[in-house]
Coordinates of C-alpha atoms and ligand atoms in Angstrom, one line a residue:
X1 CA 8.7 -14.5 9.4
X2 CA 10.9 -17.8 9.5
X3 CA 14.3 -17.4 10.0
X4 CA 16.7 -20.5 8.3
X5 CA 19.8 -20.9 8.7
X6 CA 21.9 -23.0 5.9
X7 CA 24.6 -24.7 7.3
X8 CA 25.9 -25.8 3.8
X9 CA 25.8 -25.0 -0.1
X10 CA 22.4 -26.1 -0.3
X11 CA 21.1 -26.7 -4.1
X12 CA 19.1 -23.3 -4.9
X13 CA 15.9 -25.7 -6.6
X14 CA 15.1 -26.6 -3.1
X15 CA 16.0 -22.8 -1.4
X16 CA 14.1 -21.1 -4.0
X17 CA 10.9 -23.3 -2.1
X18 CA 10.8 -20.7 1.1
X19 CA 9.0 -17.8 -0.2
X20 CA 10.4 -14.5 0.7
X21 CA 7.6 -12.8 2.1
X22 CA 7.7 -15.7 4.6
X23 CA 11.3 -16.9 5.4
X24 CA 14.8 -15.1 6.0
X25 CA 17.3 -17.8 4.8
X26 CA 21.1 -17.0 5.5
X27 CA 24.3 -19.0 6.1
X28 CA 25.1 -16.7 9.3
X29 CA 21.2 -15.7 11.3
X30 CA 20.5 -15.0 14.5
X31 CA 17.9 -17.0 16.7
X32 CA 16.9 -19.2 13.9
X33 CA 13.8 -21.5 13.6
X34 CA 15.0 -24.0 12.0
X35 CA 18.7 -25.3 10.3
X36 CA 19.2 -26.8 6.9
X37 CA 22.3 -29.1 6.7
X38 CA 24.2 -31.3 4.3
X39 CA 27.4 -32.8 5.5
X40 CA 28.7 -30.2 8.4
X41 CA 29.3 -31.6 11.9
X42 CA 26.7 -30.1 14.6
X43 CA 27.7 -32.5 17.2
X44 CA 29.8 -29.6 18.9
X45 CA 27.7 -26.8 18.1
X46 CA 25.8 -24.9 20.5
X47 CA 22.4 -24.9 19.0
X48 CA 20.6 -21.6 19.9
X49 CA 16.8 -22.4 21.8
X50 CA 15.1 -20.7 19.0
X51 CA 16.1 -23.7 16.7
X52 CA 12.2 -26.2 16.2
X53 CA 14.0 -28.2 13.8
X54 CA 17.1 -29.6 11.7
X55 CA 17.0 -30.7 8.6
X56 CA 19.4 -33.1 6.7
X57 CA 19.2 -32.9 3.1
X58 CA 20.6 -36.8 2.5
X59 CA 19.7 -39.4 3.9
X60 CA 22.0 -40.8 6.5
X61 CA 22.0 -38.1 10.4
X62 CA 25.4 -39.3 11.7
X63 CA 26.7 -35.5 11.4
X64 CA 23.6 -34.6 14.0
X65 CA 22.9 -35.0 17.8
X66 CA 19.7 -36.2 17.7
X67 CA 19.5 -38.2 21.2
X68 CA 20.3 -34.0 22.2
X69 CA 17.7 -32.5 19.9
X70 CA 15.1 -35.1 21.1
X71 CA 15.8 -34.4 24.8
X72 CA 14.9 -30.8 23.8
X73 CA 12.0 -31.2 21.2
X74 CA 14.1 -30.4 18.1
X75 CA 12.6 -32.5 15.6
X76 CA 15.4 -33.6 13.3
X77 CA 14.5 -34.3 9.5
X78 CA 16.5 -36.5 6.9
X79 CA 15.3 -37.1 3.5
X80 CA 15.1 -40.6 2.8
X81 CA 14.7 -42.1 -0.6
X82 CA 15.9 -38.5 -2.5
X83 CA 18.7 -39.7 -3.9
X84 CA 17.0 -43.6 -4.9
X85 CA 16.6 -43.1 -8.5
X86 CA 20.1 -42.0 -8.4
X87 CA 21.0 -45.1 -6.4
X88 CA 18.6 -47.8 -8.5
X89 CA 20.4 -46.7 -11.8
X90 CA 24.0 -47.2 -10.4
X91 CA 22.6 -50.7 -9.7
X92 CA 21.2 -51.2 -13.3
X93 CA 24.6 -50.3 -14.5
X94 CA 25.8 -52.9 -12.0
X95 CA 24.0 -55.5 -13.4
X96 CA 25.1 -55.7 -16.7
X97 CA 28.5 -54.6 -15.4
X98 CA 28.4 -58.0 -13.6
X99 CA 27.1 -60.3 -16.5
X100 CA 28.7 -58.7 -19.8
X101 CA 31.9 -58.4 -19.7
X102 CA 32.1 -54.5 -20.4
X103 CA 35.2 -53.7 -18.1
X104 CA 37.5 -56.1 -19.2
X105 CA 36.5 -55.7 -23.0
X106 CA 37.1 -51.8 -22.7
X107 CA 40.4 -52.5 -20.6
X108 CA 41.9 -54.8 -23.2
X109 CA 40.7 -52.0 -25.7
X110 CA 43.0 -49.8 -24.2
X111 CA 46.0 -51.9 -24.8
X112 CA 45.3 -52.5 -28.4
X113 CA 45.4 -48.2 -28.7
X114 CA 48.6 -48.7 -30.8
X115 CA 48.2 -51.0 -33.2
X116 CA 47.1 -48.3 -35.6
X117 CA 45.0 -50.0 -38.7
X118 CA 44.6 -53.5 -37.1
X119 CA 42.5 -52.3 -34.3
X120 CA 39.8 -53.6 -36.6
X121 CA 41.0 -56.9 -36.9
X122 CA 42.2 -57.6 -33.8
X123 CA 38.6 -56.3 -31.8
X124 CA 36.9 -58.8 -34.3
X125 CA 39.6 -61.7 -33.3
X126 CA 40.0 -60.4 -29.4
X127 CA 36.3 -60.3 -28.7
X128 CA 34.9 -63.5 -28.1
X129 CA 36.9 -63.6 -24.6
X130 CA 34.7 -60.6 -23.4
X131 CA 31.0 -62.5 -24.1
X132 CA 28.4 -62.5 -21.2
X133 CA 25.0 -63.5 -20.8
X134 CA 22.2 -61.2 -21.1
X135 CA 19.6 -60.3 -18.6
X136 CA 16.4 -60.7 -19.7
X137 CA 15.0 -63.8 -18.6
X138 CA 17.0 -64.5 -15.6
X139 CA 16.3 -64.7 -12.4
X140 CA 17.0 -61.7 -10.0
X141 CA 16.7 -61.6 -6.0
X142 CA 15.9 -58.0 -4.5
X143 CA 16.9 -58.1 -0.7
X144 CA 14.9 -55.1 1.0
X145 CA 12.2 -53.8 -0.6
X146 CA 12.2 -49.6 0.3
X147 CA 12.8 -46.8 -1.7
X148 CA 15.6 -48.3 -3.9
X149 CA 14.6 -51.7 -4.0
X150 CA 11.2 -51.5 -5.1
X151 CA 12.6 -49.0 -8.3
X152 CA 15.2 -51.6 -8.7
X153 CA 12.5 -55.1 -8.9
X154 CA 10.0 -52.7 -10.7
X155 CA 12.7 -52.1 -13.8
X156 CA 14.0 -55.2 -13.6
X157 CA 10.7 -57.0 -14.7
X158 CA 10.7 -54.1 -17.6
X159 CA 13.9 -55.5 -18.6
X160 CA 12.5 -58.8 -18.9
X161 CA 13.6 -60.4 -15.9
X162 CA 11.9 -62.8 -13.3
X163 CA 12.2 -61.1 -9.8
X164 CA 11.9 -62.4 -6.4
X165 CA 11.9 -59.9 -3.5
X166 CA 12.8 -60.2 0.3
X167 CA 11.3 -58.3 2.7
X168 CA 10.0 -58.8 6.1
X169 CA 8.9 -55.3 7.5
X170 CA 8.0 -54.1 4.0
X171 CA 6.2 -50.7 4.5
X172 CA 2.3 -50.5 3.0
X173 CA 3.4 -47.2 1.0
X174 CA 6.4 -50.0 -0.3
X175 CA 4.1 -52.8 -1.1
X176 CA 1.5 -50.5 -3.3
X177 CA 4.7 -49.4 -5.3
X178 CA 6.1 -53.0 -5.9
X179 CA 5.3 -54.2 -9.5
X180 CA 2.8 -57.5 -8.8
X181 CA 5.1 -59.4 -10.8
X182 CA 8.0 -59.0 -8.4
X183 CA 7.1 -62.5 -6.1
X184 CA 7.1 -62.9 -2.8
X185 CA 10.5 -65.0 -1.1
X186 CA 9.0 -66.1 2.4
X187 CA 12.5 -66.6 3.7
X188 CA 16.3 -65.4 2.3
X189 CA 17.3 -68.7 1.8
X190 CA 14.2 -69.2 -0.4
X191 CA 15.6 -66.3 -2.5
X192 CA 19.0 -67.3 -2.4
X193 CA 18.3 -70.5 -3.9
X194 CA 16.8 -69.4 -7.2
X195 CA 18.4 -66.0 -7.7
X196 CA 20.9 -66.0 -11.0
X197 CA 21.9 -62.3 -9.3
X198 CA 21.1 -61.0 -6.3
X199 CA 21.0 -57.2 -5.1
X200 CA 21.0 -55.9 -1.5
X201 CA 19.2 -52.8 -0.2
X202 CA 18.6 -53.2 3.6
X203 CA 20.0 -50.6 6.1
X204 CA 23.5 -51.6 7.8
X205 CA 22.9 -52.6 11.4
X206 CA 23.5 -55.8 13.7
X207 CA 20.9 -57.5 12.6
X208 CA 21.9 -57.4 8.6
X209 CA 25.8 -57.2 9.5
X210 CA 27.1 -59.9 7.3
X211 CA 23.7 -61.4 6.6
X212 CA 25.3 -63.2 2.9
X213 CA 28.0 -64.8 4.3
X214 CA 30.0 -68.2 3.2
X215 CA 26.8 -70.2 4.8
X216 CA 24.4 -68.3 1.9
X217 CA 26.9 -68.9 -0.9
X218 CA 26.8 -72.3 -0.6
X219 CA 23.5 -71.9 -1.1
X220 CA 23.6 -70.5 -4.2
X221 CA 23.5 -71.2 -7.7
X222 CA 27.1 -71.8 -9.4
X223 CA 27.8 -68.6 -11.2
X224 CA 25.4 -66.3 -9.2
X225 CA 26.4 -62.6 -9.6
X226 CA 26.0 -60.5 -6.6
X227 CA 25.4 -56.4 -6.3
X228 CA 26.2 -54.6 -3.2
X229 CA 25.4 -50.8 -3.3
X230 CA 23.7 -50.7 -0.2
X231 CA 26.7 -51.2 2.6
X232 CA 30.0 -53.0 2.8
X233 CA 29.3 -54.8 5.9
X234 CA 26.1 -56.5 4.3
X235 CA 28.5 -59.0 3.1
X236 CA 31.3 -60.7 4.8
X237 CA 34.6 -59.7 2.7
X238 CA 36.8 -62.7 3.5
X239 CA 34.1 -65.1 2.4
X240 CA 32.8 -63.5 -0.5
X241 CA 36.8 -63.0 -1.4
X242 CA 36.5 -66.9 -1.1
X243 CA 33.7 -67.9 -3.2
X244 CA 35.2 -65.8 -5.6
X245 CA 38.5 -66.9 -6.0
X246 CA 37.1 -70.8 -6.0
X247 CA 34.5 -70.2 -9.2
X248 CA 31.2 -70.3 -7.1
X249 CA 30.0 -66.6 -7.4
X250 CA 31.2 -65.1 -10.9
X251 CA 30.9 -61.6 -9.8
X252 CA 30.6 -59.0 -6.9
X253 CA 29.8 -55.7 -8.0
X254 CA 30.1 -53.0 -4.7
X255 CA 30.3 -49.4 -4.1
X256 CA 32.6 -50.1 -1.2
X257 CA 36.0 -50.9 -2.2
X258 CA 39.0 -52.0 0.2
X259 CA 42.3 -52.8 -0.7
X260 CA 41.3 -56.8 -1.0
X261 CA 38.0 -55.7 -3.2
X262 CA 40.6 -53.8 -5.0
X263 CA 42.9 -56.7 -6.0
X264 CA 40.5 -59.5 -6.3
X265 CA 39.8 -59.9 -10.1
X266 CA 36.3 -60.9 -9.9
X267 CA 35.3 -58.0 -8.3
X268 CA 33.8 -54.8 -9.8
X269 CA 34.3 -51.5 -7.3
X270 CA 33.0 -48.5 -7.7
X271 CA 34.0 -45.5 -5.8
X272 CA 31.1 -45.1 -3.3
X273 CA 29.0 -43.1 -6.5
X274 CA 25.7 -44.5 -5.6
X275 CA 24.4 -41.2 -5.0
X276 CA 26.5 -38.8 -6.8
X277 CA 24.3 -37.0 -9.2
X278 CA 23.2 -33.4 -9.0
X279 CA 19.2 -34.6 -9.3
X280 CA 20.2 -36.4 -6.0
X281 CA 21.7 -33.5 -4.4
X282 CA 17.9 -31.1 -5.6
X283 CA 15.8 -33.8 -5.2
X284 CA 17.2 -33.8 -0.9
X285 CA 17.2 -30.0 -1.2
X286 CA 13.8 -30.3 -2.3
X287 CA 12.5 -32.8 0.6
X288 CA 14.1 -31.1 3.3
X289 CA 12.9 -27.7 3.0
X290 CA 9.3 -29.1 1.6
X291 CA 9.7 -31.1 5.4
X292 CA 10.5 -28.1 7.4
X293 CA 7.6 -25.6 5.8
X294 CA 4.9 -28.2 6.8
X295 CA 6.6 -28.5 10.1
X296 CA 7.1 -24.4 10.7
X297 CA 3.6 -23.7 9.1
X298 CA 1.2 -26.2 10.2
X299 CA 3.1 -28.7 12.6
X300 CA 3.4 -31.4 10.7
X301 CA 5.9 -34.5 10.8
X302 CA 7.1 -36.6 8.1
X303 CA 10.6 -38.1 7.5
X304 CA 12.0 -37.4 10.8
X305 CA 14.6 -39.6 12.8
X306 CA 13.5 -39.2 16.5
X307 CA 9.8 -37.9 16.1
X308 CA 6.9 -39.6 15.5
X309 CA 4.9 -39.0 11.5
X310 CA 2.3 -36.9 12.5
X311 CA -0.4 -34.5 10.5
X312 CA -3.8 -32.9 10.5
X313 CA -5.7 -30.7 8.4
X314 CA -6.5 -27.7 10.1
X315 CA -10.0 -26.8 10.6
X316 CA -10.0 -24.5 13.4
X317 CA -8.0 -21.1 13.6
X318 CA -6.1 -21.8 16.3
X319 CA -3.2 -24.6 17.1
X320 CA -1.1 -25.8 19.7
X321 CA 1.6 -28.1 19.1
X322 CA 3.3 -30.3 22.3
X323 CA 6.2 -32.5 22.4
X324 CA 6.7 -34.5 25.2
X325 CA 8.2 -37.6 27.0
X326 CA 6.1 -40.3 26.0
X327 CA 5.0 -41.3 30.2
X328 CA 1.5 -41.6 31.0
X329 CA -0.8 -38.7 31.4
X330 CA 0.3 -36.6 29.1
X331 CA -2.4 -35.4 26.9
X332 CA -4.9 -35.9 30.3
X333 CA -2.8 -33.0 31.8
X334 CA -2.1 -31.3 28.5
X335 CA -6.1 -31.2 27.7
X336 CA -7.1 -30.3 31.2
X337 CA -5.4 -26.7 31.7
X338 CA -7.1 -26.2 28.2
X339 CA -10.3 -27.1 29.8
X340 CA -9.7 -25.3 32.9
X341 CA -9.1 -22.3 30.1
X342 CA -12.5 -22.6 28.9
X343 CA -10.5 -23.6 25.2
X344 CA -12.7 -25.7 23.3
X345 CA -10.8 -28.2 21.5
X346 CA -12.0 -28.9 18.0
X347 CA -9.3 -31.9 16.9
X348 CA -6.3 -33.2 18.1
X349 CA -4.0 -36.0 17.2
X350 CA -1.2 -37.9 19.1
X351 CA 1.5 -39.9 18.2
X352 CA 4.3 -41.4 20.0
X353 CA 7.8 -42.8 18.8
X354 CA 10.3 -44.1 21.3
X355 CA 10.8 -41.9 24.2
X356 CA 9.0 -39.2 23.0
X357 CA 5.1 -38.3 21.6
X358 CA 3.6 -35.3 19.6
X359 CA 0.5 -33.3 19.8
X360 CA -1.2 -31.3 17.3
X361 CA -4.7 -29.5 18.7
X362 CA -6.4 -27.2 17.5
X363 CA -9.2 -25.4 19.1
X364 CA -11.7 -22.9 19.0
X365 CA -9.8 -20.3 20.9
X366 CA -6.6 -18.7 20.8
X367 CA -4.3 -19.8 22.9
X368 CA -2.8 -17.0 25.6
X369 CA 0.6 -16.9 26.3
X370 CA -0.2 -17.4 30.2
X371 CA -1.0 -21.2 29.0
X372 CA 2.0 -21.8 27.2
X373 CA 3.9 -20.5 30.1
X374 CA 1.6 -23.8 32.1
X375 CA 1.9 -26.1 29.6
X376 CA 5.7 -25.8 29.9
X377 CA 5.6 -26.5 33.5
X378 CA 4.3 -30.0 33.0
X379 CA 6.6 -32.4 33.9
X380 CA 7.3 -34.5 30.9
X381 CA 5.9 -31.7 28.1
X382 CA 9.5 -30.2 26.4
X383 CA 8.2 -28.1 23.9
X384 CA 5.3 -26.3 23.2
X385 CA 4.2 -23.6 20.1
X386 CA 1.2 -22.4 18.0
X387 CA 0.3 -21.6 14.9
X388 CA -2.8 -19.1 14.0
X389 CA -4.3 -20.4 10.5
X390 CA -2.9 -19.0 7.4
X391 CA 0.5 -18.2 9.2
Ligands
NAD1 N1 25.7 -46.4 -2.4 C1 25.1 -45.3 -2.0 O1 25.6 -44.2 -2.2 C2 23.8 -45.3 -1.2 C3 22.9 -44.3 -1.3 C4 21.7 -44.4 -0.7 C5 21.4 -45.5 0.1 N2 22.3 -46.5 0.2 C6 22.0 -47.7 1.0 O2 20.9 -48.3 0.5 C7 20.1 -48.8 1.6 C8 18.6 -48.8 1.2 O3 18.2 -47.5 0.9 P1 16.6 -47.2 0.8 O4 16.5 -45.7 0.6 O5 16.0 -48.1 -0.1 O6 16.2 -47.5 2.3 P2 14.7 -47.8 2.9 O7 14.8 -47.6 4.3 O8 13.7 -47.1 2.0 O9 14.6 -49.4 2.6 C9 15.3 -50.4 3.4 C10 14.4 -51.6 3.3 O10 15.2 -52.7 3.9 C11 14.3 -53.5 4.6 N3 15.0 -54.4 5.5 C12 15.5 -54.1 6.7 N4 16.0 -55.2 7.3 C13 15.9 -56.2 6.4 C14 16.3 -57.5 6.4 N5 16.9 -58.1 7.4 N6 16.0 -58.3 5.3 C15 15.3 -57.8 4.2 N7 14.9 -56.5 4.2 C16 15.2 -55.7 5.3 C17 13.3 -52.5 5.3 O11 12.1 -53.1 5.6 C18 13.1 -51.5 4.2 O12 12.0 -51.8 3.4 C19 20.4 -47.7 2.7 O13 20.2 -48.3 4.0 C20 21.8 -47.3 2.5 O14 22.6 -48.1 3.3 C21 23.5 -46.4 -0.5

């Protein structure tokens, strides 16, 4: 038996996914395997020894220790790409936002409320001040091709748009997804330059930190719409405040308002909603606690922040699973108190990530709790368990 421990509401679609006959689930549990987290703060929590695993159902871990969990082989989970759907049709919303004039037409609406029977009339006269182009046919720059920007490019072409994409470390399982009508921009400048809108989804970090700045405007077209529903900081706020306010960029859609966003007139803000739908909230429900099973039953890795991907089918009854610091010798040591146990290993894979590495073997014989006990004294090895097939 399992034993989770839910740290928040978690949506049922993804709880109802531990069988009973298998798992305990609870808010309050002692000695669990394994936690299941939204939003609450672990950083000063004790987290018991009994706890293999965390898992985050959203994407961002800031809420987690996971430099402490690694040090202890507690594999931490996030789900990435659960809530993209809900993100790529915020940004679908955003585009037409930006190029028909739907806000201000429905905000002059308002004030017309009282003119009783010449509503009619006057939406007929008013209406020609709210006209903006449409977007099939235009040209549309996708910065960061993962989860959200290959949905983005792929139903961008269904709408009938020509779409250039920007990605230097996109991932294979990204590139099979892309639409092979979505072409290649070798560099950001090459995108910049033909793009009538242009739509970022790269992680925030040092590197991307203001990476469209006053320098890129220039470089692009007159009238150039931009959508921002990745991160604020993608984009410097003074300078895009700037090319604004002089005509060069006619729109800047972003879900991260500030009090300049706010009062700058070109500017569309939304408030931070890229993710809010409830399909967002099961579809991370769903991941996590799909994540943790493989991991509690079989050992396996996937979406994790500080643990290498790692799986293997099972074809022998017994496994062991390692982590350890990733320093030489590792799996030399690991496999020689096997051998020296007369355990006959029948697979085994290792990854590393970082500072740390992962081993799933499975052999022949069962594994005695007298080995554990000598694996644990290795130097370098921080956590070891098995699993016996059909567990
Ligand atoms: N508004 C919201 O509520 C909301 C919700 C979810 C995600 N997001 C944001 O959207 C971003 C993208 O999410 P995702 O799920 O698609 O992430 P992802 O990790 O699947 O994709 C990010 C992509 O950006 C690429 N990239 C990294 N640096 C780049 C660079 N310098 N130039 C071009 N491409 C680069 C990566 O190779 C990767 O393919 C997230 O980082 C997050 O900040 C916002």
């Amino acid at each position: 038996m399992f034993r989770i421990q839910t740290l928040n509401k978690i949506s049922p679609l993804g709880l109802e996914l531990f069988p009973r006959e298998k798992y305990e689930v609870a808010s309050d549990l002692p000695n669990p395997d394994a936690i299941l987290v939204r939003s609450a703060d672990l950083h000063n929590v004790e987290i018991p020894d009994s706890v293999k695993a965390i898992a985050r159902a959203g994407a961002g871990y800031n809420n987690i220790p996971v430099s402490a969990c690694s040090s202890r082989g507690v594999v931490v989970f996030n789900t990435p790409g659960g809530n993209a759907n809900a993100v790529k049709e915020l940004v679908l919303t955003a585009l037409l936002l930006s190029s028909r004039n739907i806000l201000g037409g429905i905000n002059w609406g308002n004030t017309i409320a009282d003119k009783a029977d010449e509503v009619p009339d006057l939406v007929e006269k008013g209406k020609s001040k709210f006209e903006g182009p449409e977007l099939r046919g235009k040209t549309l720059g996708v910065i960061g091709l993962g989860a959200i920007g290959v949905m983005v490019a792929n139903d961008a072409i269904a709408l009938g748009m020509n779409v250039i994409g920007y990605d230097p470390y996109i991932s294979v399982e990204a590139a099979w997804n892309l639409s092979r009508q979505v072409l290649r921009a070798d560099t950001l400048e090459g995108l910049l330059t033909k793009a009538d809108y242009v739509t970022l989804h790269t992680p925030l970090s040092d590197t991307t930190k203001g990476l469209l700045n006053a320098e890129k405007f220039r470089l692009m077209k007159k009238g150039a719409r931009i959508i921002n529903l990745a991160r604020g900081g993608l984009v410097n706020e003074a300078d895009i405040i700037a090319a604004l306010g002089s005509g060069h960029l006619s729109s800047y859609v972003t879900d991260f308002p500030s009090a300049e966003l706010l009062a700058c007139p070109r500017a569309i803000c939304i408030p931070h909603l890229g993710a809010s739908t409830p399909e967002a909230e099961d579809n991370c429900a769903v991941m996590a606690v799909q994540q943790l099973r493989d991991f509690l039953e079989a050992g396996a890795i996937k979406n994790s922040v500080n643990f290498p991907r790692c799986r293997l089918d099972q074809r022998a009854p017994h496994r062991l699973l390692v982590a350890n610091r990733n320093i030489p010798n590792m799996v030399g040591q690991i496999t020689t108190i096997l051998a020296e146990q007369n355990i006959n290993i029948m697979d085994l894979i290792n990854h590393h990530r970082d500072d740390y590495a992962y081993n799933i073997i499975d052999t022949e014989q069962r594994i005695s709790d007298i080995i554990l006990e000598r694996l644990k004294t290795v130097e370098g090895i921080i956590r070891v368990r098995t699993i016996e097939q059909g567990v």
